[in-house]
Short mmCIF file of C-alpha atoms in Angstrom, two decimals:
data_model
loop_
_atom_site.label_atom_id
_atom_site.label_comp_id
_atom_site.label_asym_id
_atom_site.label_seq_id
_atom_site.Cartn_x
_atom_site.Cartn_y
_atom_site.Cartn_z
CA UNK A 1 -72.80 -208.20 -89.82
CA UNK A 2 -70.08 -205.53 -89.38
CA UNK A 3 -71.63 -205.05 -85.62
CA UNK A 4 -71.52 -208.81 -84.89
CA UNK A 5 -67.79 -208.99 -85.79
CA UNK A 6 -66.88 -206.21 -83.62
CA UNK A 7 -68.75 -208.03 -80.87
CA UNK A 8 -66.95 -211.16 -81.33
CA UNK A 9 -63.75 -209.09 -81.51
CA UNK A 10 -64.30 -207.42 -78.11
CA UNK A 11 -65.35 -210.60 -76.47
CA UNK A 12 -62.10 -212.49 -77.82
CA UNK A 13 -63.24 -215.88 -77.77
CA UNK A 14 -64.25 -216.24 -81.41
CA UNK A 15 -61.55 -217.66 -84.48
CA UNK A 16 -58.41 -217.22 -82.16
CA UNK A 17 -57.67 -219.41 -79.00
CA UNK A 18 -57.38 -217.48 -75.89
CA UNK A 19 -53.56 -216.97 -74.61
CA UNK A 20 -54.46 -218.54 -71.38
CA UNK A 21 -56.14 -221.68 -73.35
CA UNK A 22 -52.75 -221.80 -75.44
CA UNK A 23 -50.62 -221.92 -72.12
CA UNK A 24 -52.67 -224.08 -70.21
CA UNK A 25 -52.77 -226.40 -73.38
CA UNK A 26 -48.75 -226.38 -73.66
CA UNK A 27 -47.63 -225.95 -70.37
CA UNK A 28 -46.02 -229.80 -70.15
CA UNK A 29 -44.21 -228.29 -73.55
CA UNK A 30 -42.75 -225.50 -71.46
CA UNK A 31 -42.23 -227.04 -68.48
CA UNK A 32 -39.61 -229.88 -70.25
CA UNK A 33 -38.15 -226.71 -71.95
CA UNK A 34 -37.43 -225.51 -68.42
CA UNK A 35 -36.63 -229.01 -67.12
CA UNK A 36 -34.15 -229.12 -70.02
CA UNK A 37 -32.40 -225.43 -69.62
CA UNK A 38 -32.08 -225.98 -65.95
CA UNK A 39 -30.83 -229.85 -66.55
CA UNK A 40 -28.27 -228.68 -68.89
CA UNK A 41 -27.38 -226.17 -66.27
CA UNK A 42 -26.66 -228.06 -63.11
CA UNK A 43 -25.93 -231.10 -64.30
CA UNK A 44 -22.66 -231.04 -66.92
CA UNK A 45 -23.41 -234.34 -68.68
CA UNK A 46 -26.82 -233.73 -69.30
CA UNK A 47 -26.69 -232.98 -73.25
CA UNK A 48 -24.12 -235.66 -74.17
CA UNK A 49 -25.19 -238.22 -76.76
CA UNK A 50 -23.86 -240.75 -74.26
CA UNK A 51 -26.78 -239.37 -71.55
CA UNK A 52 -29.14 -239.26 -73.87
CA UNK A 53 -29.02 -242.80 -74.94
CA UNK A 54 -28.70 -243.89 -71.38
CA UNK A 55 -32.10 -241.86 -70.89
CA UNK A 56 -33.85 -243.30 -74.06
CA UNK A 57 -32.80 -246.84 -73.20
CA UNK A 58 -34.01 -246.92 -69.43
CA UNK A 59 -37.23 -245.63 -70.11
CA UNK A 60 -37.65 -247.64 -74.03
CA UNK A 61 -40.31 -250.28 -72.30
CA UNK A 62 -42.00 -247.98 -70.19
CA UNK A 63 -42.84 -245.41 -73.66
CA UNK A 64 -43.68 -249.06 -75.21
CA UNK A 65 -46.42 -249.60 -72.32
CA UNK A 66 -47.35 -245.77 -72.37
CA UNK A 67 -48.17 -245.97 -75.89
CA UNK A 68 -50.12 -249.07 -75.66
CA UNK A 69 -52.12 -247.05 -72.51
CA UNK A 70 -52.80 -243.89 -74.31
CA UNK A 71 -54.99 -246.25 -77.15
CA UNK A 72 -57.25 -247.69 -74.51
CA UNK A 73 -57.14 -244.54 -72.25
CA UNK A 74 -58.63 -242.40 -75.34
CA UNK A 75 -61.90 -244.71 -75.09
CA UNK A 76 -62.09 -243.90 -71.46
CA UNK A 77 -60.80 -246.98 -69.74
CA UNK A 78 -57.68 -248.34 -67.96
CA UNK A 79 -55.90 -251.52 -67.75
CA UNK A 80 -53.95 -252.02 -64.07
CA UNK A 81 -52.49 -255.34 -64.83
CA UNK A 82 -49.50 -254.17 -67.15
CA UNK A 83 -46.60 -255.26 -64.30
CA UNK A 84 -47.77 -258.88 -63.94
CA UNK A 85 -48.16 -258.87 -67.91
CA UNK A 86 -45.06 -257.37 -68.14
CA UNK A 87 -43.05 -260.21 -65.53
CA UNK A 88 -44.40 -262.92 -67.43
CA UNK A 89 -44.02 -261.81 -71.12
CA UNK A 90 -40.11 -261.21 -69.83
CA UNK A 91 -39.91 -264.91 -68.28
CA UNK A 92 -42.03 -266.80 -71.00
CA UNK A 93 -39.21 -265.04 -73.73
CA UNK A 94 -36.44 -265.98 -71.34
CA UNK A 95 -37.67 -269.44 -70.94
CA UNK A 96 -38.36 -270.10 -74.95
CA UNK A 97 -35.52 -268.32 -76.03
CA UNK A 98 -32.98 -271.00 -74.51
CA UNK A 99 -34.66 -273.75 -76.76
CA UNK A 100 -36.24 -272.24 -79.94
CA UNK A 101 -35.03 -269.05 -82.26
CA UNK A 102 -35.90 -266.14 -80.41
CA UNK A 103 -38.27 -264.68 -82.58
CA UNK A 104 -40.32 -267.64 -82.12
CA UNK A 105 -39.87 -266.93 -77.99
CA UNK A 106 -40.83 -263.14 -79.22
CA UNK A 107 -44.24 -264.36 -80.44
CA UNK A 108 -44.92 -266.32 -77.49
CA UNK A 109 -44.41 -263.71 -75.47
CA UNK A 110 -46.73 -261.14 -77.03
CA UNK A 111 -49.41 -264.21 -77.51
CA UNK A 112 -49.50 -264.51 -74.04
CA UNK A 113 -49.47 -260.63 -73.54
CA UNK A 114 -52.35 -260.52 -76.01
CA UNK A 115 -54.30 -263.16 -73.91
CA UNK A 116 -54.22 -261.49 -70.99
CA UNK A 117 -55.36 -258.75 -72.58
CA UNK A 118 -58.14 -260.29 -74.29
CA UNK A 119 -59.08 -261.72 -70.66
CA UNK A 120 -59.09 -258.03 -69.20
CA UNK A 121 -61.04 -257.17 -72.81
CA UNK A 122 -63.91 -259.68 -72.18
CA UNK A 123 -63.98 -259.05 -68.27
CA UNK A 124 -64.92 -255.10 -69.28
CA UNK A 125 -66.74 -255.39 -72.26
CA UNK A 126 -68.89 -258.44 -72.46
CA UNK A 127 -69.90 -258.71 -68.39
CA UNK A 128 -69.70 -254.98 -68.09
CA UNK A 129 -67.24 -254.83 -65.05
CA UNK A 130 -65.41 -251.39 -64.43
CA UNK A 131 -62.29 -251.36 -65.71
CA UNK A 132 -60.40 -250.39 -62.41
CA UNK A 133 -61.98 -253.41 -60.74
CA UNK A 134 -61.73 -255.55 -63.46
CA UNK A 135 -57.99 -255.01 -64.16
CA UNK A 136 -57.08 -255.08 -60.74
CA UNK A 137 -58.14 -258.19 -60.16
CA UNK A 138 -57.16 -259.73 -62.87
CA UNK A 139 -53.66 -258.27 -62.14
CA UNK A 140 -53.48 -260.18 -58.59
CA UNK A 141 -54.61 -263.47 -60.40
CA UNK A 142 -51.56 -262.63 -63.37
CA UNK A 143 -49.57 -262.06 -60.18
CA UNK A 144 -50.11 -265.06 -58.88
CA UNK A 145 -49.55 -266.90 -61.53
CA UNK A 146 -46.22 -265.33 -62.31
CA UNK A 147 -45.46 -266.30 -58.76
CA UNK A 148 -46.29 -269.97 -59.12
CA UNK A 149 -44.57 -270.37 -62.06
CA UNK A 150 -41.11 -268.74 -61.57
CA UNK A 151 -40.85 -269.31 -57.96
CA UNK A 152 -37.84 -267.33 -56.62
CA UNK A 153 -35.48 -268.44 -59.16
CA UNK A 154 -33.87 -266.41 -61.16
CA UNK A 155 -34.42 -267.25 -65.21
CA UNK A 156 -31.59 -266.72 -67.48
CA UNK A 157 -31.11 -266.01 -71.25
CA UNK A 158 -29.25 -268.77 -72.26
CA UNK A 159 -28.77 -267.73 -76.01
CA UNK A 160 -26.17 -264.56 -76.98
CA UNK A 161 -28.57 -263.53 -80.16
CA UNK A 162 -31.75 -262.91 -77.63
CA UNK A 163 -30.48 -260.13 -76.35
CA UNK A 164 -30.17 -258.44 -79.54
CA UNK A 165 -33.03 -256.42 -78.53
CA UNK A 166 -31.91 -255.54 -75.79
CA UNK A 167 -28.41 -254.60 -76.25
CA UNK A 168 -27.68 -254.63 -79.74
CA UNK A 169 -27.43 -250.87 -82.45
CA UNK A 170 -28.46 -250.53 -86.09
CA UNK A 171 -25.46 -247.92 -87.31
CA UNK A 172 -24.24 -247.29 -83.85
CA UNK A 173 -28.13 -246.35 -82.47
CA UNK A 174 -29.37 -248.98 -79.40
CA UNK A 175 -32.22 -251.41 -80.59
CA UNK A 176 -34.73 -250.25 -77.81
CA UNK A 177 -34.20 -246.62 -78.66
CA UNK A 178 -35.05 -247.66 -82.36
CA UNK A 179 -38.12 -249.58 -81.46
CA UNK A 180 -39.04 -246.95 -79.13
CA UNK A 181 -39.19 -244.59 -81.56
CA UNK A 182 -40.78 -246.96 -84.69
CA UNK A 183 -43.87 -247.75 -82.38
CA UNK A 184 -43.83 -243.84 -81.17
CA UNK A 185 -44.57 -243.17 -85.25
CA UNK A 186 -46.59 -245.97 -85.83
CA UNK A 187 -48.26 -245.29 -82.44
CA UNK A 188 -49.15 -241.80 -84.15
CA UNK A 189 -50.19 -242.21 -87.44
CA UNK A 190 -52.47 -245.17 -86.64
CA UNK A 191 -54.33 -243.02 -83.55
CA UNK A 192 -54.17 -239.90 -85.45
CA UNK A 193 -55.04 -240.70 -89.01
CA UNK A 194 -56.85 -243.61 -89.16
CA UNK A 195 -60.37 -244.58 -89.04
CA UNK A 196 -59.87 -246.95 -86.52
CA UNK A 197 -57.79 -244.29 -83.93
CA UNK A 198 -60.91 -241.71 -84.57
CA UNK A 199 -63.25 -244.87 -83.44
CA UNK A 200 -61.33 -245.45 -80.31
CA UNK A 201 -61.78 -240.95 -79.97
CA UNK A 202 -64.92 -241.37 -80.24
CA UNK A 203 -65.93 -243.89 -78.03
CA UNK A 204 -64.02 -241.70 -75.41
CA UNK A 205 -65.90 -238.58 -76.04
CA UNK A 206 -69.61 -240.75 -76.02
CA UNK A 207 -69.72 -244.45 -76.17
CA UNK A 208 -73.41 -244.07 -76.20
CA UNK A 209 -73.16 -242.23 -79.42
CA UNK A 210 -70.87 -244.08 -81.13
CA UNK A 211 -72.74 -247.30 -80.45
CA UNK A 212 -75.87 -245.57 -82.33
CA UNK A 213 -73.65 -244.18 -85.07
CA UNK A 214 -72.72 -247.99 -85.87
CA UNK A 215 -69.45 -248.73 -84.05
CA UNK A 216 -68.76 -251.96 -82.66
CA UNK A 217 -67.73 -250.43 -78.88
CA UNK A 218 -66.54 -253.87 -77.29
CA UNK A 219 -64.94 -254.89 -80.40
CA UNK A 220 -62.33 -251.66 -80.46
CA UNK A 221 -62.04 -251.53 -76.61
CA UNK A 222 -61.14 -255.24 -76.54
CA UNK A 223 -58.60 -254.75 -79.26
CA UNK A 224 -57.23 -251.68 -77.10
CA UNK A 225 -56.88 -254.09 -74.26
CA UNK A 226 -55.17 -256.77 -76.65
CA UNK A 227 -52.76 -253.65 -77.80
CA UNK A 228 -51.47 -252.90 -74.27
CA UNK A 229 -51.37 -256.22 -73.03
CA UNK A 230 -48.88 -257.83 -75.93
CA UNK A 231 -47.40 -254.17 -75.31
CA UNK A 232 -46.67 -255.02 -71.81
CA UNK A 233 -45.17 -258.06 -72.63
CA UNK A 234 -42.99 -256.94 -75.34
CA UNK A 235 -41.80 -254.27 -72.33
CA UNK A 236 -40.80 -257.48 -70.26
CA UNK A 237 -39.05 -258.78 -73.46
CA UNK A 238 -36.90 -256.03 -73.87
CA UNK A 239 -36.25 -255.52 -70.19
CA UNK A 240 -35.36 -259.74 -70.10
CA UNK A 241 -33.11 -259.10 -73.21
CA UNK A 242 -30.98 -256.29 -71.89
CA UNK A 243 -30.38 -257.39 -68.52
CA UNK A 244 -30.27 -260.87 -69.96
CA UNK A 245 -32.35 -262.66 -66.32
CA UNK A 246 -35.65 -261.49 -64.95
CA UNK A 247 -37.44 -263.27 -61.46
CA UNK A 248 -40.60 -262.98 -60.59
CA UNK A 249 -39.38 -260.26 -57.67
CA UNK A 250 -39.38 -257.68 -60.42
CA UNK A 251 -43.14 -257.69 -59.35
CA UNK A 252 -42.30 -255.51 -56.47
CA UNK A 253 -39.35 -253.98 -57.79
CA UNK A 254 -41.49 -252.93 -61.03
CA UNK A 255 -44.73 -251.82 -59.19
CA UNK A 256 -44.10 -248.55 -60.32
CA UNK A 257 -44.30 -249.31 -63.90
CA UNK A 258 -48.10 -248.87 -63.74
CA UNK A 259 -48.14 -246.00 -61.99
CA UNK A 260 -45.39 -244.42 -64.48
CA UNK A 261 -47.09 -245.39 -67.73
CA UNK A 262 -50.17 -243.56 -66.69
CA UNK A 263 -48.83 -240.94 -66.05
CA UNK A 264 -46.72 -240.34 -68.53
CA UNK A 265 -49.91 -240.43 -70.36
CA UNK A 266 -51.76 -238.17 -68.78
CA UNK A 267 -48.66 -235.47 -68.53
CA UNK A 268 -48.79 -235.95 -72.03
CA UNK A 269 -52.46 -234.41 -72.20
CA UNK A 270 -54.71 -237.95 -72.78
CA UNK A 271 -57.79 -237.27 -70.94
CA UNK A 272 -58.20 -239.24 -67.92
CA UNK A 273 -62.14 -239.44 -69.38
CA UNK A 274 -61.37 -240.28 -72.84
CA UNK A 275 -62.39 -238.90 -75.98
CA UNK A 276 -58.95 -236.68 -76.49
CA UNK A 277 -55.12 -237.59 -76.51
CA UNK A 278 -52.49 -238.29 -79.03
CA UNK A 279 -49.52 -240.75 -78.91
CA UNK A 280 -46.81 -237.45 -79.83
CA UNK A 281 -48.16 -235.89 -76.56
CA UNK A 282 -47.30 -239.05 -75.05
CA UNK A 283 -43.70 -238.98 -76.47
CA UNK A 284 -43.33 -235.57 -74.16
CA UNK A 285 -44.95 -236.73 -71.12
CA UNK A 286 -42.01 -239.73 -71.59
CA UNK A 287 -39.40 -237.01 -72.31
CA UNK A 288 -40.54 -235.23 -69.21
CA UNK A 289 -40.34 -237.93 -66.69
CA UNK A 290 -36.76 -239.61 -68.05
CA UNK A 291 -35.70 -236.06 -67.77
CA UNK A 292 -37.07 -235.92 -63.90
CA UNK A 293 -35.36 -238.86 -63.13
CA UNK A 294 -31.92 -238.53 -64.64
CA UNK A 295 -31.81 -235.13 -63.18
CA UNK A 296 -32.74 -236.66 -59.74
CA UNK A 297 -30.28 -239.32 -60.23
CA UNK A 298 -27.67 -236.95 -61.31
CA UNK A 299 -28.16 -234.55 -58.22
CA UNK A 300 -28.33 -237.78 -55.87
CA UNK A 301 -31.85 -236.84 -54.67
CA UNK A 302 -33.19 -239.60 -52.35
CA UNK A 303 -36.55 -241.69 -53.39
CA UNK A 304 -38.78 -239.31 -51.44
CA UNK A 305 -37.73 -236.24 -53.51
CA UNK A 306 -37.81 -238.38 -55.94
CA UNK A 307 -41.81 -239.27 -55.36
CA UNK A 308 -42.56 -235.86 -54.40
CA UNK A 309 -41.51 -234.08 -57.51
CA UNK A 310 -43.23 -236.94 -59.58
CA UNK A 311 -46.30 -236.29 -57.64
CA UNK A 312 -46.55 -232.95 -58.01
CA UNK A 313 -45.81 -233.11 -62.16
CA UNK A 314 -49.04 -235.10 -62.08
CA UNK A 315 -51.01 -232.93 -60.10
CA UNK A 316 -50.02 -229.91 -62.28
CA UNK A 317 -50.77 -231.84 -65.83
CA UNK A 318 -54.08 -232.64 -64.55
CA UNK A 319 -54.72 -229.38 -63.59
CA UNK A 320 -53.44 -227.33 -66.52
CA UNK A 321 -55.48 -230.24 -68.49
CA UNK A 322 -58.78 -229.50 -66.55
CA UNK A 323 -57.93 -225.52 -67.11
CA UNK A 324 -57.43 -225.73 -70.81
CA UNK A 325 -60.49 -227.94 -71.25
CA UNK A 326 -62.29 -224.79 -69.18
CA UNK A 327 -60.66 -222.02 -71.23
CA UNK A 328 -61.57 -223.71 -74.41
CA UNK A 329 -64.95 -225.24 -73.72
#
């Protein structure tokens, strides 16, 4: 016994993670530390409360999507139609809200959300279409639809209490950086320490397993799909109520949203395969892009810096991720 613990000693890779495994597991951690020393640096403004906010608010519906995303990304799919979802869970709330209480125009919106993502849930699950295809289809036909519906006109918010979600504080803190960080705890607690987040785990790390221990696969990864589309359209919502209008051109102007929202989530260290992620990790990968782009924005750095330095945070998660995964495996 005494000989097999001294072997295990030597060797190093049994009972204490490997420093290499610890950095490559962390290294998003440390690089927003760095992002943050070298903001605060440079840019003057970067620590003040007011810059903060500003930060928290611009980027409160794209954490709402990425939280949404990192539920269904943990069982190894991907939904592509969030900006369409998003567009017309905005407009429907605009619309309503002129006319009924707008928490009545709130639920329409997310019913609508949750229908498209119920569409995009059967599409996968019940005819067995890959979610890339399946998603980006149904995104062109959501587009579409947003299209025929709005037209070009521009839809205003008619009523001064719907865009209390928008733009008004409980005890001096902005609503969306409240809700942000509400679903950001819920987000975690119900991925993390319920039964039904360590389904959605497990049908990442083996769907075929988890269908023979019992689980009902395309029941949880259609309610994943229902959670990120009413997600999506409670990110429209919020982006309707603070800028009080939305038109269907914020199809084009939001086409990054998608693009954003998964990657935030896989910065944040959700497996691109499934099986592995947590929505707290996703709360960094958020911190670490807002902070990218405020310190772009505050240097005056032109869009392809911009997309260059966004690219290349991507490229290095997913390494360090496929590293760590190596080291530890």
């Amino acid at each position: 016994m005494t000989t097999t613990m001294s072997m295990k000693t030597v060797g190093g890779s049994v009972g204490s993670p490997r420093p290499s495994a610890f950095l490559y597991r962390n290294a998003m951690l440390i690089l927003l530390g760095v992002l943050v020393v070298a903001a605060a640096c440079v840019y003057p403004n970067f620590l003040t409360p007011a810059n903060i906010s500003l930060i928290l608010v611009q980027n409160a519906g794209l954490g709402v999507i990425a939280i949404a995303m990192t539920f269904l990304m943990v069982t190894g799919a991907f939904d592509l139609s969030v900006v369409p979802v998003f567009v017309g869970g905005g407009a429907v709330y605009a619309v309503l809200s002129s006319t009924v209480h707008w928490s009545i125009a709130l639920l329409a919106a997310l019913a609508v959300g949750a229908t498209a993502g119920l569409v995009n849930g059967i599409v996968v699950t019940r005819f067995k279409v890959n979610s890339f295809i399946a998603t980006l289809a149904t995104a062109s036909v959501y587009s579409g639809i947003a299209v025929a519906l709005m037209g070009t006109n521009i839809i205003n918010i008619q009523s001064p209490s719907a865009r209390y979600l928008g733009t008004g504080t409980v005890a001096g803190v902005p609503m969306p950086i409240v809700i942000l960080v509400a679903l950001f705890v819920i987000g975690q607690l119900v991925l993390g320490l319920t039964p039904y987040g360590r389904r959605l785990m497990s049908i990442g790390g083996s769907e075929e397993a988890s269908r023979l221990a019992g689980l009902r696969v395309n029941g949880l990864r259609l309610s994943a799909y229902l959670i990120v589309g009413a997600s999506a359209a409670f990110a429209g919502v919020l982006f309707a109520s603070k800028l009080g209008a939305i038109q269907s051109t914020q199809l084009n102007s939001s086409a990054d949203l998608l693009l954003n929202a998964i990657a935030v989530v896989v910065v944040g260290g959700t497996s691109l395969y499934g099986g592995e992620g947590s929505v707290w990790r996703t709360a960094i990968g958020l911190i670490v892009f807002a902070v990218l782009d405020n310190v772009l924005a505050g240097i005056n750095a032109g869009q392809p810096a911009v997309a260059i330095t966004k690219g290349c945070v991507i490229i290095l998660a997913v390494i360090t991720d496929a590293q760590a995964r190596k080291r530890s495996g």
